[in-house]
Amino acid sequence: MSDHPPGSSSGAPVEDVPRRITTQEAARLLGVKPATVYAYVSRGQLDSRRDAVGRGSTFDAAEVEALARRSRREAAGPAAPEPAVRTALTLIEPGADRYWFRGVDAVELASRYSYEEVAEWLWTGTLVRGARFTAPPEPLAAARRAVAALPEHSGPLDLLRVAVAAAAVADPLRFDLSGAAVLGSARCLVPTLVGALPEVSPQDPGDGRLARRLWSRLTAQEPEPAAVDALDLALGLLVDHDLAASTLAVRVAASARAHPYAAVSAGLGALEGPLHGAAGRLAHRMLAEVLERGGAAPVVAEYLRAGRRVPGFGHRLYQGEDPRSRALSGRLEGLPRAGAALGAAREVAGVMARHGLHPNVDLALAALTLSCGMAAEAGETVFAVARTAGWIAHALEEYQEPPLRMRPSGQYTGPRPPRPVP
């Protein structure tokens, strides 16, 4: 701790112990109100820790100072242009709180058409009405065998990564990177991922939509058409979102000319991070706790007291509410079974509004999974399956670019050579 005196039992020099400061001191360094400091915590830009006597949060002074320097640089304008990647897929305009797929409003597109139709639009720029994806028998059987061999406690991303690898081995055409071949692999891979997941409750496949088949992998509840439509909407809204961390990983792999299965595997690896794919699981558990405790205030207080982010809030690309959250929550309003979960989400949103944070799609996805009797991990499955189509779209684009262009130069910060060999 920062209050260890010289010569304390820690044995560490004072200068080696990270200095910690209070919320008020952090606010002064950053030039913001104390509430905004907690907003930085919620966005993952700062880490906090309860002090020794539990009367407030403390912050690493060096981390706060670094954030203050970044904020000053951003206010003065970037010193150098940020790296950019050419893409004709998704546009997110600063301040608009909207996003577009190939120039078409993404929320409107996902609200009118099925996930498969949205995926075809993203891949080809052509709307294929009634599009349905079918998994070939051999890759599906290989993926199911591989998934069945995993330990029972395996998480959804474990299952999907193994399914992708097995499906790849069963596809001898995976190394053909022509547009037609990659599209053929994509139309087979997405339903193979869904079909490889264990069924929670065997059900009739209904109209054959991917959302209907995915439903039986996520919940034992009856597939009420309005609920399946809400799941389909979630898939369509999540299909792509510009260069998120997982999408960038996919483009790096595609730049090295990895086949589409390997590129999707790279995306799934990045999705494992708690700041990207796992947020829906955390938001699900938070809403369940709000319902259990009968109110949002004590739950939010516990998160902040422990120095944790409140999941489901804030997005660096939107100043207001995430348009995906607004669309999915609006669809859930017409679903009676979603009433309690939506009420909990609104209550948390009311508390978080005082920090200037608005709901993102993870909160709406949590309301969907909670209200439909799905496990907390279901949000990760929905996100990964949905985003697979977007990853394929980015791989298709990257295959048309010069190879190995995703090769930035490192800024070396270590000691200058020459140094003696240790």
Coordinates of C-alpha atoms in Angstrom, one line a residue, residues 132-320:
R132 CA -31.4 -20.5 -45.4
F133 CA -28.1 -22.1 -44.4
T134 CA -27.6 -25.9 -44.3
A135 CA -24.8 -27.7 -42.7
P136 CA -23.2 -30.5 -44.8
P137 CA -23.3 -33.9 -43.1
E138 CA -19.6 -34.6 -42.9
P139 CA -18.4 -31.4 -41.3
L140 CA -21.4 -31.4 -39.0
A141 CA -20.7 -35.0 -37.9
A142 CA -17.0 -34.1 -37.3
A143 CA -17.9 -31.0 -35.3
R144 CA -20.4 -32.9 -33.2
R145 CA -17.9 -35.6 -32.4
A146 CA -15.3 -33.1 -31.4
V147 CA -17.7 -31.1 -29.2
A148 CA -18.9 -34.3 -27.5
A149 CA -15.3 -35.2 -26.5
L150 CA -14.9 -32.0 -24.5
P151 CA -15.2 -31.9 -20.7
E152 CA -18.7 -31.2 -19.4
H153 CA -17.7 -27.9 -17.9
S154 CA -16.5 -26.5 -21.3
G155 CA -17.8 -23.0 -22.0
P156 CA -19.6 -21.9 -25.2
L157 CA -16.6 -20.5 -26.9
D158 CA -14.7 -23.7 -26.1
L159 CA -17.4 -25.6 -28.0
L160 CA -17.4 -23.2 -30.9
R161 CA -13.6 -23.1 -31.3
V162 CA -13.4 -26.9 -31.4
A163 CA -16.4 -27.1 -33.8
V164 CA -14.6 -24.7 -36.2
A165 CA -11.4 -26.7 -36.1
A166 CA -13.2 -30.0 -36.8
A167 CA -15.3 -28.5 -39.6
A168 CA -12.2 -27.1 -41.2
V169 CA -10.4 -30.4 -41.3
A170 CA -13.5 -31.9 -42.9
D171 CA -13.5 -29.3 -45.7
P172 CA -10.8 -30.0 -48.3
L173 CA -11.7 -26.7 -50.1
R174 CA -10.8 -24.6 -47.1
F175 CA -7.6 -23.3 -48.7
D176 CA -9.4 -22.0 -51.8
L177 CA -9.6 -18.3 -51.0
S178 CA -11.6 -17.3 -54.1
G179 CA -14.8 -15.3 -53.3
A180 CA -17.2 -18.1 -54.4
A181 CA -15.3 -20.8 -52.3
V182 CA -15.2 -18.6 -49.2
L183 CA -18.9 -17.8 -49.5
G184 CA -19.6 -21.5 -49.8
S185 CA -17.6 -22.3 -46.7
A186 CA -19.4 -19.4 -44.8
R187 CA -22.9 -20.7 -45.7
C188 CA -21.9 -24.1 -44.3
L189 CA -19.8 -23.0 -41.3
V190 CA -22.5 -20.9 -39.6
P191 CA -25.1 -23.7 -39.4
T192 CA -22.4 -26.2 -38.6
L193 CA -21.5 -24.2 -35.5
V194 CA -25.2 -24.1 -34.4
G195 CA -25.7 -27.8 -35.2
A196 CA -22.7 -28.9 -33.3
L197 CA -23.9 -27.3 -30.0
P198 CA -25.7 -29.8 -27.7
E199 CA -29.5 -29.5 -27.6
V200 CA -31.0 -28.3 -24.4
S201 CA -34.4 -29.5 -25.5
P202 CA -34.9 -31.4 -28.8
Q203 CA -37.5 -29.5 -30.7
D204 CA -39.0 -29.3 -34.2
P205 CA -36.8 -27.1 -36.4
G206 CA -39.8 -25.0 -37.3
D207 CA -39.3 -22.7 -40.4
G208 CA -35.6 -23.7 -40.7
R209 CA -34.3 -20.3 -39.7
L210 CA -30.9 -20.3 -37.9
A211 CA -32.5 -18.5 -35.0
R212 CA -35.1 -21.3 -34.6
R213 CA -32.4 -24.0 -34.6
L214 CA -30.2 -22.0 -32.2
W215 CA -33.2 -21.6 -29.8
S216 CA -33.2 -25.3 -28.9
R217 CA -29.5 -25.1 -28.1
L218 CA -30.1 -22.3 -25.6
T219 CA -33.3 -23.0 -23.7
A220 CA -35.9 -25.7 -22.9
Q221 CA -38.7 -23.1 -23.1
E222 CA -41.3 -23.4 -25.9
P223 CA -40.2 -21.5 -29.0
E224 CA -42.8 -18.8 -28.9
P225 CA -42.6 -17.1 -32.3
A226 CA -42.2 -13.6 -30.9
A227 CA -39.3 -14.8 -28.7
V228 CA -37.6 -16.5 -31.6
D229 CA -38.1 -13.3 -33.6
A230 CA -36.3 -11.4 -30.8
L231 CA -33.4 -13.9 -31.0
D232 CA -33.3 -13.5 -34.7
L233 CA -33.2 -9.7 -34.4
A234 CA -30.3 -10.0 -31.9
L235 CA -28.3 -12.1 -34.3
G236 CA -28.9 -9.6 -37.1
L237 CA -28.0 -6.6 -35.0
L238 CA -24.8 -8.3 -33.9
V239 CA -23.6 -9.6 -37.2
D240 CA -20.9 -6.8 -37.5
H241 CA -19.8 -3.7 -35.8
D242 CA -16.8 -2.3 -37.7
L243 CA -13.3 -3.1 -36.4
A244 CA -14.0 -4.6 -32.9
A245 CA -11.0 -6.4 -31.4
S246 CA -12.1 -9.8 -32.7
T247 CA -12.8 -8.5 -36.2
L248 CA -9.3 -6.9 -36.3
A249 CA -7.9 -10.3 -35.2
V250 CA -9.8 -11.9 -38.1
R251 CA -8.4 -9.4 -40.6
V252 CA -4.8 -10.0 -39.4
A253 CA -5.2 -13.7 -39.9
A254 CA -6.8 -13.1 -43.4
S255 CA -4.0 -10.7 -44.2
A256 CA -1.6 -13.7 -43.7
R257 CA -3.9 -15.7 -46.0
A258 CA -5.2 -18.0 -43.3
H259 CA -8.2 -19.9 -44.6
P260 CA -11.7 -18.6 -43.4
Y261 CA -12.0 -21.3 -40.7
A262 CA -8.7 -20.2 -39.2
A263 CA -9.7 -16.5 -39.5
V264 CA -12.9 -17.3 -37.6
S265 CA -10.9 -19.1 -34.9
A266 CA -8.8 -16.0 -34.5
G267 CA -12.0 -14.0 -33.9
L268 CA -13.2 -16.5 -31.3
G269 CA -9.9 -16.3 -29.5
A270 CA -10.2 -12.5 -29.2
L271 CA -13.8 -12.9 -28.1
E272 CA -12.7 -14.8 -25.0
G273 CA -11.6 -11.5 -23.4
P274 CA -13.8 -10.2 -20.6
L275 CA -14.0 -6.8 -22.2
H276 CA -15.5 -8.1 -25.5
G277 CA -17.5 -11.3 -25.5
A278 CA -18.1 -12.0 -21.9
A279 CA -20.0 -8.8 -21.1
G280 CA -23.4 -10.4 -21.9
R281 CA -22.8 -13.1 -19.3
L282 CA -21.9 -10.6 -16.7
A283 CA -24.9 -8.4 -17.5
H284 CA -27.2 -11.5 -17.3
R285 CA -26.0 -12.3 -13.8
M286 CA -26.3 -8.7 -12.7
L287 CA -30.0 -8.5 -13.8
A288 CA -30.7 -11.8 -12.1
E289 CA -29.2 -10.3 -8.9
V290 CA -31.3 -7.2 -9.2
L291 CA -34.5 -9.3 -9.5
E292 CA -33.3 -11.5 -6.5
R293 CA -32.6 -8.5 -4.3
G294 CA -35.6 -6.5 -5.4
G295 CA -33.8 -3.4 -6.5
A296 CA -30.9 -2.0 -8.6
A297 CA -29.3 0.4 -6.1
P298 CA -27.7 -2.1 -3.8
V299 CA -26.4 -4.2 -6.7
V300 CA -24.8 -1.2 -8.5
A301 CA -23.4 -0.1 -5.1
E302 CA -21.7 -3.4 -4.6
Y303 CA -20.2 -3.4 -8.1
L304 CA -18.7 0.1 -7.5
R305 CA -17.6 -0.7 -4.0
A306 CA -15.6 -3.6 -5.3
G307 CA -14.1 -1.5 -8.0
R308 CA -15.8 -3.5 -10.8
R309 CA -17.4 -2.2 -14.0
V310 CA -21.2 -2.3 -14.1
P311 CA -21.7 -4.5 -17.2
G312 CA -24.0 -3.5 -20.0
F313 CA -23.2 0.3 -20.0
G314 CA -21.1 2.6 -22.0
H315 CA -19.7 2.3 -25.5
R316 CA -16.8 4.2 -26.9
L317 CA -18.5 4.6 -30.3
Y318 CA -21.8 6.0 -29.0
Q319 CA -22.5 9.1 -27.0
G320 CA -26.1 8.0 -26.2

